[in-house]
PDB file of C-alpha atoms and ligand atoms in Angstrom:
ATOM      1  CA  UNK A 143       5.992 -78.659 -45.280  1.00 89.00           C
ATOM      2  CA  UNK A 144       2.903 -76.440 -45.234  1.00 92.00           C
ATOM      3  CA  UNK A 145       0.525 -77.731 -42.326  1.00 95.00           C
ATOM      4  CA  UNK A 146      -1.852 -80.936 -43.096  1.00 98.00           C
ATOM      5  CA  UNK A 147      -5.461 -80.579 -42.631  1.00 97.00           C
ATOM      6  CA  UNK A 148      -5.138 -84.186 -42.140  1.00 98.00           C
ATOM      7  CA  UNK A 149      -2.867 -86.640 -40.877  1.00 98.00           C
ATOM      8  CA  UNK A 150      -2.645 -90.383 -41.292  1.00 98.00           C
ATOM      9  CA  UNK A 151       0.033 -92.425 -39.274  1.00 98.00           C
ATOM     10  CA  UNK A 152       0.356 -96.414 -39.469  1.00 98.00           C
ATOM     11  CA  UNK A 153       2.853 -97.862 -36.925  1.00 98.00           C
ATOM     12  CA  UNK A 154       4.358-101.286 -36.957  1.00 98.00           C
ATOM     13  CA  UNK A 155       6.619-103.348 -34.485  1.00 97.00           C
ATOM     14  CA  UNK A 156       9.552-101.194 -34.896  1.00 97.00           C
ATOM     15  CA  UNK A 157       7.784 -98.396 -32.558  1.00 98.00           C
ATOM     16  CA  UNK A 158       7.877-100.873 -29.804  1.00 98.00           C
ATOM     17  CA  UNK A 159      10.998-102.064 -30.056  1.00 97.00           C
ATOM     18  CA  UNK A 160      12.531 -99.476 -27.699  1.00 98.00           C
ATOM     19  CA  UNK A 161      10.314-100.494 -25.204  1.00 98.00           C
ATOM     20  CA  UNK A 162      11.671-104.017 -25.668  1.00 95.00           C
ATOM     21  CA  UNK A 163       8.916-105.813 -27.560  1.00 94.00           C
ATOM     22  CA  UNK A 164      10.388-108.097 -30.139  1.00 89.00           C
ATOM     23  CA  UNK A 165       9.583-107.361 -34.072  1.00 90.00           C
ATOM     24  CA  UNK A 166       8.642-110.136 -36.111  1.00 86.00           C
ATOM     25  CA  UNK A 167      10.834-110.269 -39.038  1.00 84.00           C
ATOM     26  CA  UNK A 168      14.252-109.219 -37.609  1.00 73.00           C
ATOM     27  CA  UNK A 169      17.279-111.351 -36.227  1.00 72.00           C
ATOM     28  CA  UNK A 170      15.651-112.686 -32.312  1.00 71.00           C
ATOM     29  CA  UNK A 171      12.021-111.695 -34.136  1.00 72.00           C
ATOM     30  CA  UNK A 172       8.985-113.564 -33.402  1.00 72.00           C
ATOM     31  CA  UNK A 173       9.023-115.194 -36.534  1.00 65.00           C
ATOM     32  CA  UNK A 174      12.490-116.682 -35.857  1.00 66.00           C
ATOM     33  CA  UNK A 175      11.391-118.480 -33.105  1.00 72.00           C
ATOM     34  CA  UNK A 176       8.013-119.703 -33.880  1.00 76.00           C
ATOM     35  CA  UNK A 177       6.247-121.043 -37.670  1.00 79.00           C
ATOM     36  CA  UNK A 178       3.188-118.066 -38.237  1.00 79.00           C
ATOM     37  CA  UNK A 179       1.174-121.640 -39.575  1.00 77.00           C
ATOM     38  CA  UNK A 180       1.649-123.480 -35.833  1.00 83.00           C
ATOM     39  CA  UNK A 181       0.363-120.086 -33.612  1.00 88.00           C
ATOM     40  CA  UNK A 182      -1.310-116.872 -36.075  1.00 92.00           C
ATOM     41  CA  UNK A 183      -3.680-119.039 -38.315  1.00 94.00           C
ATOM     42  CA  UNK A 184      -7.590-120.195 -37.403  1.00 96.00           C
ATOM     43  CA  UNK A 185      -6.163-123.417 -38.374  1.00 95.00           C
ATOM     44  CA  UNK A 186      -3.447-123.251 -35.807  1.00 94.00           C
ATOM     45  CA  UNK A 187      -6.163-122.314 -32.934  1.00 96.00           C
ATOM     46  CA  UNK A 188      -8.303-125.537 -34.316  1.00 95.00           C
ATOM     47  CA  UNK A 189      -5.525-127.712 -34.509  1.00 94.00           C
ATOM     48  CA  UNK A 190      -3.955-126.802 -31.532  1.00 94.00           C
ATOM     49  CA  UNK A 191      -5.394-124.154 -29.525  1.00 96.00           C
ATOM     50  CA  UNK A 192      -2.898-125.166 -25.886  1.00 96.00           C
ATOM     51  CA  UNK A 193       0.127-124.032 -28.291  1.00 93.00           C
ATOM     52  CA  UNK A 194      -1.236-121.244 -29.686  1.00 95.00           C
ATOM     53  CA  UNK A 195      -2.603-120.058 -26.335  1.00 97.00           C
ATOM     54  CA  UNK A 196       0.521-120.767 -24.388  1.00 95.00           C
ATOM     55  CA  UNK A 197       2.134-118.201 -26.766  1.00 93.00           C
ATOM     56  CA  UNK A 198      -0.393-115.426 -26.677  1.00 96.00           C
ATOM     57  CA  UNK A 199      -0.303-115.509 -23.094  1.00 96.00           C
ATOM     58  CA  UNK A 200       3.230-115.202 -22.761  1.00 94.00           C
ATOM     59  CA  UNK A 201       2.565-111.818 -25.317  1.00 95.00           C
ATOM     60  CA  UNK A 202      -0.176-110.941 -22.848  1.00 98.00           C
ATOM     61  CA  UNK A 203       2.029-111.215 -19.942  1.00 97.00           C
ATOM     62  CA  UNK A 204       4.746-108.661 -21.369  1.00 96.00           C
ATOM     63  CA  UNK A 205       2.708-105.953 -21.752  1.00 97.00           C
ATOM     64  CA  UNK A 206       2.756-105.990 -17.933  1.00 97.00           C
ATOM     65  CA  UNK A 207       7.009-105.281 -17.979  1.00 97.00           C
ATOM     66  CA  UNK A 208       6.856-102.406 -20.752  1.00 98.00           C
ATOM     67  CA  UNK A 209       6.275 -99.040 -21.196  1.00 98.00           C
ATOM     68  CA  UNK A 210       5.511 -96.575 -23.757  1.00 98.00           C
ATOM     69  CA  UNK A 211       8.359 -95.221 -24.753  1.00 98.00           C
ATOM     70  CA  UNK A 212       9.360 -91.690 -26.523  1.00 98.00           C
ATOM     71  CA  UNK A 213       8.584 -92.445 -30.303  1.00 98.00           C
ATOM     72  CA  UNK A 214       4.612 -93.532 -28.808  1.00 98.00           C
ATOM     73  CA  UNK A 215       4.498 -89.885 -27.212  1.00 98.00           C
ATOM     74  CA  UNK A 216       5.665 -87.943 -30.401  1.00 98.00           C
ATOM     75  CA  UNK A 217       2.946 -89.236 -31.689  1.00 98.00           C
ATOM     76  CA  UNK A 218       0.442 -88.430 -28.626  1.00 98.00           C
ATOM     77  CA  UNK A 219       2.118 -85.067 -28.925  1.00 98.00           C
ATOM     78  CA  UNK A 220       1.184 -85.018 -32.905  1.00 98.00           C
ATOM     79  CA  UNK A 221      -2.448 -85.792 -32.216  1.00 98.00           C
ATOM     80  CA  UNK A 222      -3.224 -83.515 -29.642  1.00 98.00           C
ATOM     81  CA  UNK A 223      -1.373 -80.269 -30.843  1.00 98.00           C
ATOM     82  CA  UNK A 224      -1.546 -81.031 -34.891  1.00 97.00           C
ATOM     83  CA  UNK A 225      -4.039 -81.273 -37.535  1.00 97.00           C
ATOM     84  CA  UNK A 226      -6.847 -84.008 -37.234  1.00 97.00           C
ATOM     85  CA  UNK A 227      -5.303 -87.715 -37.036  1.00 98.00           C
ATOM     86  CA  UNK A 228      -5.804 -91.183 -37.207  1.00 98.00           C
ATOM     87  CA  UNK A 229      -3.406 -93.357 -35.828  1.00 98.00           C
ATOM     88  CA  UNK A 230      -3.565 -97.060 -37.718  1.00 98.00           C
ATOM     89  CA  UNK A 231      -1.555 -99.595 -35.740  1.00 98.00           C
ATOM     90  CA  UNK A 232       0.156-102.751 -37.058  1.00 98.00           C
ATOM     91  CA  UNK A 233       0.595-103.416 -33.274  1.00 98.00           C
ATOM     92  CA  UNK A 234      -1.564-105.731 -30.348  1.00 98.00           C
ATOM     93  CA  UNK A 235       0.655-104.143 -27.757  1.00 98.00           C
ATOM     94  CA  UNK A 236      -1.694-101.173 -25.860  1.00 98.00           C
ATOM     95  CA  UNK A 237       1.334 -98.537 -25.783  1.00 98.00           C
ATOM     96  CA  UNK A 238      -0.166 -96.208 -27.870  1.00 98.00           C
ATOM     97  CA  UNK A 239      -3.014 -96.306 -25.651  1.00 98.00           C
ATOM     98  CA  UNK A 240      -0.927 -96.004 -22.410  1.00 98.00           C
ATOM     99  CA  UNK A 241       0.993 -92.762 -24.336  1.00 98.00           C
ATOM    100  CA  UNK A 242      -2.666 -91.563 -24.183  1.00 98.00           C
ATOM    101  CA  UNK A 243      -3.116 -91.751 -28.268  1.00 98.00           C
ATOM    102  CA  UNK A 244      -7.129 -91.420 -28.813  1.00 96.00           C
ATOM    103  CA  UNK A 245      -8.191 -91.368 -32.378  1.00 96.00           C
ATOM    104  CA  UNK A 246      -6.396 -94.442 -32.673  1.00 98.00           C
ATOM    105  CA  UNK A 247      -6.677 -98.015 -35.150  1.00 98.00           C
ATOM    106  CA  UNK A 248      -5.716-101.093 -33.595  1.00 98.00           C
ATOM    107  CA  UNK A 249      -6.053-103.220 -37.032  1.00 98.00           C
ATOM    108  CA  UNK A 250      -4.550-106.192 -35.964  1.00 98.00           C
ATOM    109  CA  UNK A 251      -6.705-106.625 -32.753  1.00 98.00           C
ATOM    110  CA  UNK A 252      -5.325-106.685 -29.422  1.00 98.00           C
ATOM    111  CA  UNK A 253      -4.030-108.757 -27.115  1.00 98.00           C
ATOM    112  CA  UNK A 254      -5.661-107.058 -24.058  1.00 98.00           C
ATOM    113  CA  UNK A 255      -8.778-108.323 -24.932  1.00 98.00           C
ATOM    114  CA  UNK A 256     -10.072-111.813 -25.148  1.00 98.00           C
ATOM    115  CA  UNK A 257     -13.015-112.752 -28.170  1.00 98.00           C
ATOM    116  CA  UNK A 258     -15.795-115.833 -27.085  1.00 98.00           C
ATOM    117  CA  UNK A 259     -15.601-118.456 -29.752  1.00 97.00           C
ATOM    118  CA  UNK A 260     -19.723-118.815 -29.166  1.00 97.00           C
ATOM    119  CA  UNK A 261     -20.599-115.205 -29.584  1.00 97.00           C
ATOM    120  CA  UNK A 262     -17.864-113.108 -31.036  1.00 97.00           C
ATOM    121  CA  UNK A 263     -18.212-110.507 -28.159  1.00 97.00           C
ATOM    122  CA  UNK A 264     -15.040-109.203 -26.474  1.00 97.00           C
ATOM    123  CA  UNK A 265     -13.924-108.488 -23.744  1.00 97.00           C
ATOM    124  CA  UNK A 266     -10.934-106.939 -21.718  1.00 97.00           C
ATOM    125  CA  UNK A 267      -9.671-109.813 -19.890  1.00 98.00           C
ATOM    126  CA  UNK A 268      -5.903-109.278 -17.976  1.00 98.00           C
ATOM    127  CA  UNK A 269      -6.804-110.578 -15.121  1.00 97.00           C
ATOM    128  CA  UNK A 270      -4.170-113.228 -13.099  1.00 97.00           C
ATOM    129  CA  UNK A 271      -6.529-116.420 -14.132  1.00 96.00           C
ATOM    130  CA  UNK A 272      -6.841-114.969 -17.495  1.00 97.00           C
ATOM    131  CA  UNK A 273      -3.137-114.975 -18.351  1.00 98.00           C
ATOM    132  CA  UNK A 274      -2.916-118.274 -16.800  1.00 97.00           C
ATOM    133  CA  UNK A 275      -0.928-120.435 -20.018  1.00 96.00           C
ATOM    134  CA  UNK A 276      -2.155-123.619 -19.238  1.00 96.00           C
ATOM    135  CA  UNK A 277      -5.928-122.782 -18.902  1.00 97.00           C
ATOM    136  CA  UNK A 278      -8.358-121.392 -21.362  1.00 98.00           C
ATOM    137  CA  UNK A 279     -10.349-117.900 -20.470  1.00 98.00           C
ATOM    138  CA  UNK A 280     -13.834-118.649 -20.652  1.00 97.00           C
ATOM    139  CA  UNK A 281     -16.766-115.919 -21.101  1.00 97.00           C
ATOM    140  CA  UNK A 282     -19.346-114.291 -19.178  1.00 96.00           C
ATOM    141  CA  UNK A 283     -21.172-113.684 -22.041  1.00 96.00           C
ATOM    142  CA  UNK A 284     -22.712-117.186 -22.949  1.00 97.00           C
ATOM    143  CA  UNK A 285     -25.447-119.225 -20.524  1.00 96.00           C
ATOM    144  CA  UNK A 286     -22.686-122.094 -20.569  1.00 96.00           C
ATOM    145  CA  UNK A 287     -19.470-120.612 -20.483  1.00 96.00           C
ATOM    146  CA  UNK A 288     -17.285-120.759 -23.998  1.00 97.00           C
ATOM    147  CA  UNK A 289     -14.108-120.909 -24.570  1.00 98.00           C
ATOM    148  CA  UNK A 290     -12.191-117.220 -25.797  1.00 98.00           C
ATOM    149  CA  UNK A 291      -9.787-117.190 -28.137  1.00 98.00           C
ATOM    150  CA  UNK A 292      -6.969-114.092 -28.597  1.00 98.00           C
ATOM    151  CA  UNK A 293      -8.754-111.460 -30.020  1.00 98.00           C
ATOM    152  CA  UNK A 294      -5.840-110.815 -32.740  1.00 98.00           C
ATOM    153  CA  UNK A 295      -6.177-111.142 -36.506  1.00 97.00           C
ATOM    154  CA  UNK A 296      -4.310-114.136 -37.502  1.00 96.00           C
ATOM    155  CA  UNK A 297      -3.307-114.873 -41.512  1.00 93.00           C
ATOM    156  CA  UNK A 298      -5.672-115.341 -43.128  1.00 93.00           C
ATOM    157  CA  UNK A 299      -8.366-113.174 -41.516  1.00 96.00           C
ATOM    158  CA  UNK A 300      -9.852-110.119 -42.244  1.00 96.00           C
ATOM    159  CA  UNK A 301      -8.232-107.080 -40.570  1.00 98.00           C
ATOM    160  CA  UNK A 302     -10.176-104.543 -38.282  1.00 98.00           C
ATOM    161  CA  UNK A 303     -11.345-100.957 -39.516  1.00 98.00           C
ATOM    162  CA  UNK A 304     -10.970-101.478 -42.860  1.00 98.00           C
ATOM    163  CA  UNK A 305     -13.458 -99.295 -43.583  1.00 98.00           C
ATOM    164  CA  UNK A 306     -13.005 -96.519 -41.115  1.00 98.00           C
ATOM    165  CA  UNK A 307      -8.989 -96.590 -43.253  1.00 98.00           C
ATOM    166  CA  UNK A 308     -10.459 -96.683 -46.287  1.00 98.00           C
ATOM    167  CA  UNK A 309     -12.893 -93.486 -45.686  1.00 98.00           C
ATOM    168  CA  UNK A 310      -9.645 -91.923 -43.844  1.00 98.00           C
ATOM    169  CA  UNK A 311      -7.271 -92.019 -46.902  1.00 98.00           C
ATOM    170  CA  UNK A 312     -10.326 -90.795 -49.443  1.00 97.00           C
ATOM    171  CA  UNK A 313     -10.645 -87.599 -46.934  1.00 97.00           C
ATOM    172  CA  UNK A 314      -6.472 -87.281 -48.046  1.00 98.00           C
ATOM    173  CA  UNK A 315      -5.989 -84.106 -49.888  1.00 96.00           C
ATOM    174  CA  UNK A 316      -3.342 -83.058 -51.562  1.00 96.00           C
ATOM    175  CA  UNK A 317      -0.784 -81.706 -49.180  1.00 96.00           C
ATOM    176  CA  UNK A 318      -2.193 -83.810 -46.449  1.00 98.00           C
ATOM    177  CA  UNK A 319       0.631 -86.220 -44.434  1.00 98.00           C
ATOM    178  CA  UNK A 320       0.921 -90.130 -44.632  1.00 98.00           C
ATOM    179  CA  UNK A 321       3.208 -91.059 -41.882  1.00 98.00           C
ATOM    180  CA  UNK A 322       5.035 -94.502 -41.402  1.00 98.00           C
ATOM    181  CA  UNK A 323       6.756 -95.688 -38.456  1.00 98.00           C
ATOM    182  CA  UNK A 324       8.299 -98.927 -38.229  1.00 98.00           C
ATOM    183  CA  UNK A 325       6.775-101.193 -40.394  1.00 97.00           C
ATOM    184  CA  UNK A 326       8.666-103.696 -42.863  1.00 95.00           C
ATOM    185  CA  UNK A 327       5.989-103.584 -45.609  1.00 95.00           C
ATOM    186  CA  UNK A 328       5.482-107.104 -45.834  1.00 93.00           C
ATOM    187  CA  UNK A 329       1.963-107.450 -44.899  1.00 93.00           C
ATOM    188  CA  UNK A 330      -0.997-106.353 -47.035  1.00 94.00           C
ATOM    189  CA  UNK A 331      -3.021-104.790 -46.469  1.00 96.00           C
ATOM    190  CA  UNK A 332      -1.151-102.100 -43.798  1.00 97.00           C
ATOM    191  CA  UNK A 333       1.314-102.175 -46.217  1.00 97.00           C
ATOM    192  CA  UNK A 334      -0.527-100.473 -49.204  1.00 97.00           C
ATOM    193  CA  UNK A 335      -1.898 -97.757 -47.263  1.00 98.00           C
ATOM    194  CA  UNK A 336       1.913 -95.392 -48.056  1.00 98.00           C
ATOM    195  CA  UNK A 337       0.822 -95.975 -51.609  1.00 98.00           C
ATOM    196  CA  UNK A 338      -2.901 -95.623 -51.821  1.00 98.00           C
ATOM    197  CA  UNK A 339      -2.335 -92.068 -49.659  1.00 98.00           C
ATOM    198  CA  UNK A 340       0.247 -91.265 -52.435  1.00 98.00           C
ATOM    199  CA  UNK A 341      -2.230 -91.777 -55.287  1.00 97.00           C
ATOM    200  CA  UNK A 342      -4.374 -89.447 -53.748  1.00 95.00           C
ATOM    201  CA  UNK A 343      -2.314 -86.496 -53.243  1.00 96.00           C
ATOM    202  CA  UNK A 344      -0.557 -86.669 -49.749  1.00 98.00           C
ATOM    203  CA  UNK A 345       2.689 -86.703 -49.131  1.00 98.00           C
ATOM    204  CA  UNK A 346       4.344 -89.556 -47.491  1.00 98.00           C
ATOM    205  CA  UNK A 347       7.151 -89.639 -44.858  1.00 98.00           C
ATOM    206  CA  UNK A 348       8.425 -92.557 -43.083  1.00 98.00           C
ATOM    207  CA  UNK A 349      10.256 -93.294 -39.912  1.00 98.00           C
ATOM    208  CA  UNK A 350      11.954 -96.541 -39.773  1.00 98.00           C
ATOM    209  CA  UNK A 351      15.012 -98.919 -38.716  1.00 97.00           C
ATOM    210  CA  UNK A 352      16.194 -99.614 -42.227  1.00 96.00           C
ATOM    211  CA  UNK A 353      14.880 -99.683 -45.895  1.00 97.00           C
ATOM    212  CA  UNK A 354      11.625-101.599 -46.288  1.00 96.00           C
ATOM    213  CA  UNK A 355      10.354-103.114 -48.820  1.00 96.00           C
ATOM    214  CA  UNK A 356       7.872-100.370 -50.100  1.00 97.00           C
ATOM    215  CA  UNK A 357      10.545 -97.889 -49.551  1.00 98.00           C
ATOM    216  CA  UNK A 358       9.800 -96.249 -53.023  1.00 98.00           C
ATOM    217  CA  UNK A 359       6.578 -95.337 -52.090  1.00 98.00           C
ATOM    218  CA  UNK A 360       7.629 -92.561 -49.498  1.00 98.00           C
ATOM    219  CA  UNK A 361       8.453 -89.285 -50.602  1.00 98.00           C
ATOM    220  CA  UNK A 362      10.739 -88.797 -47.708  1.00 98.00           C
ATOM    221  CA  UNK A 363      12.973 -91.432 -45.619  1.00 98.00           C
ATOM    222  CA  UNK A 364      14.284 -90.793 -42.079  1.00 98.00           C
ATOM    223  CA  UNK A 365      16.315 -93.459 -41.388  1.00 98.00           C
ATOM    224  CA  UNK A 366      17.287 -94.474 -37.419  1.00 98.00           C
ATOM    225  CA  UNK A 367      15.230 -95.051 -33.968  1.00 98.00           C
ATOM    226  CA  UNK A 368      12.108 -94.274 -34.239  1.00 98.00           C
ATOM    227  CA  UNK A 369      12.544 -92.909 -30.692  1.00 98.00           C
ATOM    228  CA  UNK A 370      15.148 -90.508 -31.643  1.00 98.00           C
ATOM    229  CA  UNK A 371      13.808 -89.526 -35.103  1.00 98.00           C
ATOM    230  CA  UNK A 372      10.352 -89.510 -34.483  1.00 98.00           C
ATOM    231  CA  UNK A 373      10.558 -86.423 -31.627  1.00 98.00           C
ATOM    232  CA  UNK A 374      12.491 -84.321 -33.220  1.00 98.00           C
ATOM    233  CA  UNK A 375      10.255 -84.762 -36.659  1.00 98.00           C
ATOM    234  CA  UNK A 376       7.043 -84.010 -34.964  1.00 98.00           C
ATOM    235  CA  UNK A 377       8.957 -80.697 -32.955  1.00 98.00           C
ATOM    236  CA  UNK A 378       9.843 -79.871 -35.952  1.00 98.00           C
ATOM    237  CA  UNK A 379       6.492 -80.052 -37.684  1.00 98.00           C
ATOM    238  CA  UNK A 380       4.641 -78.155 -35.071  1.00 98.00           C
ATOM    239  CA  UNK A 381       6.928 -75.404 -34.651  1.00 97.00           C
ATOM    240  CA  UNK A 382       7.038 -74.892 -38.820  1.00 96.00           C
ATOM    241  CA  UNK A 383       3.195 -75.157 -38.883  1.00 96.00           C
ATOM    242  CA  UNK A 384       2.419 -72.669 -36.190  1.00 93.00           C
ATOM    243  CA  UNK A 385       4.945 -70.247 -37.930  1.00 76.00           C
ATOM    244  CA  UNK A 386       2.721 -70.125 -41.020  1.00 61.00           C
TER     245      UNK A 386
HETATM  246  P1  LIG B  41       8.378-106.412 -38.750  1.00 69.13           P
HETATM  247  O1  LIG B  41       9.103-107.180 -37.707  1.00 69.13           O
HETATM  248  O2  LIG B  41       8.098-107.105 -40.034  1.00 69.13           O
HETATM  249  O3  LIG B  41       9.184-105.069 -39.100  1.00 69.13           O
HETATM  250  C1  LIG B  41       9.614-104.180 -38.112  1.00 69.13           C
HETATM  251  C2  LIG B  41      10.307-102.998 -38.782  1.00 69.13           C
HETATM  252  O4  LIG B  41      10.653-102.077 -37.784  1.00 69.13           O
HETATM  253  C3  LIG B  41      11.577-103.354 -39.546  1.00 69.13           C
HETATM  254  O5  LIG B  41      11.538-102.755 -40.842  1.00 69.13           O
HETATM  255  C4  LIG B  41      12.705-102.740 -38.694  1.00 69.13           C
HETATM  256  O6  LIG B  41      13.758-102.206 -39.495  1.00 69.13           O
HETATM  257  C5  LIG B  41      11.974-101.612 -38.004  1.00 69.13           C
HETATM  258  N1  LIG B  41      12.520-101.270 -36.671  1.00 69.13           N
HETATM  259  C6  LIG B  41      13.031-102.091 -35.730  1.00 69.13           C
HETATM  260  N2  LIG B  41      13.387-101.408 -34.626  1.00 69.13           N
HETATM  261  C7  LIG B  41      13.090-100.098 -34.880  1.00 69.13           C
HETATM  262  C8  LIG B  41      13.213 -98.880 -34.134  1.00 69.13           C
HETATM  263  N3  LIG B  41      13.699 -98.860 -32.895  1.00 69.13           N
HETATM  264  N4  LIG B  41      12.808 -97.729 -34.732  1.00 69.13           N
HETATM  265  C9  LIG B  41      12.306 -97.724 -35.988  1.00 69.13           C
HETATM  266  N5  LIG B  41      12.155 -98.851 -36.733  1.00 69.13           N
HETATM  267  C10 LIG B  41      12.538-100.017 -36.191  1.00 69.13           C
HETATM  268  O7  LIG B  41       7.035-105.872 -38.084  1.00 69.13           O
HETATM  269  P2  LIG B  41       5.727-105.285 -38.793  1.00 69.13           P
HETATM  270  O8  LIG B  41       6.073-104.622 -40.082  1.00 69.13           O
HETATM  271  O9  LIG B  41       5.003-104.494 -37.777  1.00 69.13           O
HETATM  272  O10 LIG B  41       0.810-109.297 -38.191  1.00 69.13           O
HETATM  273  O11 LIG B  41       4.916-106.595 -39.099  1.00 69.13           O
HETATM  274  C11 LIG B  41       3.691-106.466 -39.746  1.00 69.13           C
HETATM  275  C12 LIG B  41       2.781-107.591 -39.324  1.00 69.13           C
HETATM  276  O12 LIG B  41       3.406-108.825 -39.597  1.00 69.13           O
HETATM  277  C13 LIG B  41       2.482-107.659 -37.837  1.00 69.13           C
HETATM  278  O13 LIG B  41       1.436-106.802 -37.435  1.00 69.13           O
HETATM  279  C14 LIG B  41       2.112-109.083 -37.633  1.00 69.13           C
HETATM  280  C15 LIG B  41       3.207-109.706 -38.460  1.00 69.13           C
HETATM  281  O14 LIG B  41       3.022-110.941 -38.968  1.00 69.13           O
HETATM  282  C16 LIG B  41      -0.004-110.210 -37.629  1.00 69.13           C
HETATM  283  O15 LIG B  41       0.309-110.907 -36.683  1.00 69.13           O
HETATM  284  C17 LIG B  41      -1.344-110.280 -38.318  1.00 69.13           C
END
């Protein structure tokens, strides 16, 4: 492959996995455990806000037992030594951050930080109390202290950046990379951005477990860890783009 002037990369669950975060869809997955209507909708958090609490904090509370792992570095590796890059992430762990990522898209919030109900400002909030299950966070932001809610986008919502991913896929040229890593497909609208990049020229490579469902819209399929494939694909790339 001649080398991108620009590089796109969404990630989903499946880069995490190494690092022992559950996926959603597969056998043990999130979504096996738990109905998406009783703790990822507003209606959920209105309904029932000690359940759906209870569960982000437990989410909250495992980022403090993992760590990045190698497929998050190949990508830290891709960014700082490739062509210019934004990351798009599927994810509300913070391992791309702790890989040291920077130009990076958290789209489906993050569970690091902590939004007030009253104002919508957010805040970083992993302190002891605030990952305390059976109490809500409240914010320093309001006069009389409201309530926070998970700052994650739940069904139904709207998801973060959309325009800062739209105006990255227009700059796509032809020639220019799409890369997917570990993403089933299921979820609009992360999982249109393979084909939209397509349509515009770029060619699109993904990294992932096993088939997807969009797996006809890549124009190359590496199938296997991402944390064995994803290394050796990105050494690859950089050594046959600074031959050129
Ligand atoms: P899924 O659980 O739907 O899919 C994870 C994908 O990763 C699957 O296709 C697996 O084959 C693949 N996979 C698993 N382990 C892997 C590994 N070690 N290396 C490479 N691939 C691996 O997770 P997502 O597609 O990320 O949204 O889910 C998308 C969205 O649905 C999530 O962001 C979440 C969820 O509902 C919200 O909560 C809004």
């Amino acid at each position: 492959m001649l080398r991108p002037e620009r590089i796109v990369v969404l990630t989903g669950a499946g880069i995490s996995a190494e690092s022992g975060l559950a996926t959603f869809r597969g056998d043990d997955g999130l979504w096996e455990g738990h109905r998406i209507e009783e703790v990822a909708t507003p209606a959920a958090w209105w309904r029932d806000p000690e359940t759906v609490w209870r569960f982000y904090t437990l989410r909250r509370r495992a980022l403090l037992d993992v760590e990045p792992n190698d497929a998050h570095r190949a990508l830290t590796r891709l960014e700082r030594e490739g062509p210019e890059m934004l990351l798009i992430t599927q994810n509300v762990d913070d391992l791309h951050q702790r890989a040291g990522s920077g130009s990076l898209l958290p789209m489906h919030g993050q569970l690091r930080m902590l939004r007030c109900e009253q104002s919508g400002r957010r805040q970083e909030r992993m302190s002891e109390a605030d990952l305390d299950a059976r109490v809500f966070a409240e914010c320093t932001c309001c006069s009389t202290p409201s309530r926070m809610r998970p700052d994650i986008v739940w069904f139904g919502e709207i998801p973060m950046g959309m325009e800062r991913i739209h105006a990255a896929i227009d700059a796509l040229q032809h020639g220019d990379l799409c890369l997917v890593v570990g993403t089933s497909g299921h979820v609009h609208p992360a999982a249109g951005i393979a084909a939209a990049a397509r349509s515009v020229g770029a060619i699109t490579v993904l990294v992932n477990l096993d088939a997807p469902v969009n797996v006809g819209d890549f124009d190359e399929v590496h199938l296997g860890l991402a944390g064995d494939v994803l290394p050796e694909l990105v050494d690859a790339w950089l050594k046959e783009w600074s031959d050129v």
